[in-house]
Amino acid sequence: MAQPLVKKDDDRDDEAEYSPFLGIEKGAVLQEARVFNDPQLDARRCSQVITKLLYLLNQGETFTKTEATEVFFSVTKLFQSRDLGLRRMVYLIIKELSPSADEVIIVTSSLMKDMNSKTDMYRANAIRVLCRITDGTLLTQIERYLKQAIVDKNPVVASAALVSGIHILQTNPEIVKRWSNEVQEAVQSRAALVQFHALALLHQIRQNDRLAVSKLVTSLTRGNVRSPLAQCLLVRYTSQVIRESGNNTQSGDRPFYDYLESCLRHKSEMVIFEAARAITELNGVTSRELTPAITVLQLFLSSSKPVLRFAAVRTLNKVAMTHPMAVTNCNIDMESLISDQNRSIATLAITTLLKTGNESSVDRLMKQITNFMSDIADEFKIVVVEAIRSLCLKFPLKYRSLMNFLSNILREEGGFDYKKAIVDSIVILIRDIPDAKESGLLHLCEFIEDCEFTYLSTQILHFLGVEGPKTSDPSKYIRYIYNRVHLENATVRASAVSTLAKFGAAVDALKPRIFVLLRRCLFDSDDEVRDRATLYLNTLGGDGSVVETDKDVKDFLFGSFVIPLVNLETSLKNYEPSEEAFDIDSVPREVKSQPLAEKKAPGKKPTGLGAPPSGPPSTADAYERLLLSIPEFANFGKLFKSSEPVELTEAETEYAVNVVKHIFDRHVVFQYNCTNTIPEQLLEDVIVIVDASEAEEFSEVFSKPLRSLPYDSPGQTFVAFEKPEGLPIAGKFSNVLKFIVKEVDPTTGETEDDGVEDEYQLEDLEVVTADYILKVGVSNFRSAWESMGPDCERVDEYGLGPRENLAEAVNTVINLLGMQPCEVSQWRQ
């Protein structure tokens, strides 16, 4: 049977088959490139070959040095063609091939000739290519032409020169900074794109001078910026100046706020939106300041353009996090967006309504959400789930409808992250809303009946073992738990055994039943399951042996395990069998953070132990071994904590120094990790002179210099201080690196005998309260908290200063106190 003819444009599924680049190979294209050498050039064919070369380069195909050179020299012959289309392709391929300095000379004369051509298209493209492929030396020669191009009457040429200046500023800033007068003149251009590019370049030239930026903004806000694009840039720069200057201390008015408000009446929609967004993002913005911006965004919600609706609802969504009452006037308009064809807009509308809605609107919102949840991707569903969790915490009396909604979507199809977000939300609601405990636990029990994710099943069983025994009828959960022993994999079965034991220890009435179930587990096929059942039977007294006291049993099953498992695992691996038993108290309690990015120039090696740790336990052990190897530190006692490396020098400096703070009971040791980055120098007798005049309770007791510091070979020097015993004393220390410099012959490697004393100022160093605090993971925080008496509690008040949002404030608290957040409290805001 003949296949029906299908139009190419209608056959969307097979669109890739019509790609003109399908199946092309580098070797074949390089053969085709020989057409560039033909005496009679075929402009169309040459353009097609260049297009294929560009496609290969943009797809990540690499050309060897020989191949790139051959293609480059062949392409240069195409300058003899007068075809405009081919010339534009030549410019593109020259930029992409990125020729070496020697090859640049070959094409420079042709490009400079084009830069002075009467054809504007030639001039603009030649400027772009020259600035892309040349170095600082050649740029100095063509600087005069670039300055002329910036103020050229043709906007295409002027924009090309300005954009090239933006790129050159990253590599040769001293050249571009000499163009300030020409760029300033271009800012007054009547061409929209020229004004936009000129303002961007002028701001980048002055960005490190706050006063100059403020003067620039002041002059332009009073002037006449015609280009909407330039106006958007000016709005951004204005909001930056407002943030840096703060409120006026006398009147309380913000500088330039009137300008931002006037932009809300601009004829361009993008300028209006940019101004509205800038106002909503001001630090400490008031309701009076927000009102005009909210009004404009509300109008955008009913726009026929999807991009405006999306921009408005996304901005309102952010505002609702900090000023929910200011957004309530927009609720009616946002409810109409729930049925928007764009699912991103609908999701943002829903989540915003959940943040701003009142208690009476919850049920109506739930009905609307149910209808569209199946139409959106998991990433949007997670956003909705988190918003529902926040709404339930805001209106706890509505927990039934919200918990039922979460339970229903938990049974639907979805990925791991989506299901985990739902489970985490239910767990948080159970902990924070006591009335929701029993229904929430039942929903989780029903979910694990069909849960396909082992991790979620084990986490739910663990949580069930903690909260289940505290309910009015713990026995109703036993069936769900014991079913896991028969119907799941070994990991889940082992977790179910532990949960059963917790019920038996906490509820005396259930103990006989639990004994029977645990005995059945002794015949399981998995070693872990059998071992756990045996352990718990012995602990609970199920085998007739002498049972420990109820307190010992509950401490064993419910007590907080304060040792991080990764640290315990490493300590056990490093333990060598001997007559001395393994001491669990020797396991570090601190939870090390992830390694930070090295702030060093490319090519520099990590500074020994001062480099970011590759693994938490191994680095801690290495620090301890290093300190024990120094006799003067042997009597300091057990090392309590070692800090992350603190950089005392900037990147790209001649000497790289960072410091690690080692905390003991009565001492603090500063380990200065030093790296010499100058090949022609050898440093000897390297030591850090520490001034503790701002840390009066610290007294220096010992310093250990570094005898020799060759190039790129890390070394350490130490300074130890004594402090009052057991007290978290803070202090500030000034540091100066002192050493003897000896010249090294780079060719022979020989070092001169005579040296010169020199010193290098380092950044100040602070010992803060967080240095005396270990990040300890607590598996059951509530139990640990309740077990602590009132003597362990202290109430105090601290100031964090202005913060952008609640999330930033929470992270600041964590960093300042140096504590470990428990039970995902770091993101529950």
Coordinates of C-alpha atoms in Angstrom, one line a residue, residues 641 768-775 798 800 810-820:
K641 CA 38.0 21.4 66.3
V768 CA 34.7 34.0 66.9
T769 CA 32.2 32.1 68.9
A770 CA 31.5 29.7 66.0
D771 CA 35.1 28.4 66.2
Y772 CA 34.2 26.8 69.6
I773 CA 31.1 25.0 68.3
L774 CA 30.9 21.6 66.7
K775 CA 28.3 20.8 64.1
Y798 CA 21.4 39.3 68.5
L800 CA 21.7 40.3 62.0
V810 CA 18.5 31.8 58.3
N811 CA 21.8 31.1 56.5
T812 CA 23.4 34.0 58.4
V813 CA 22.3 32.6 61.7
I814 CA 23.8 29.2 60.8
N815 CA 27.1 30.7 59.7
L816 CA 27.4 33.0 62.7
L817 CA 26.6 30.4 65.3
G818 CA 28.4 27.6 63.6
M819 CA 25.8 25.1 64.5
Q820 CA 24.3 22.2 62.6

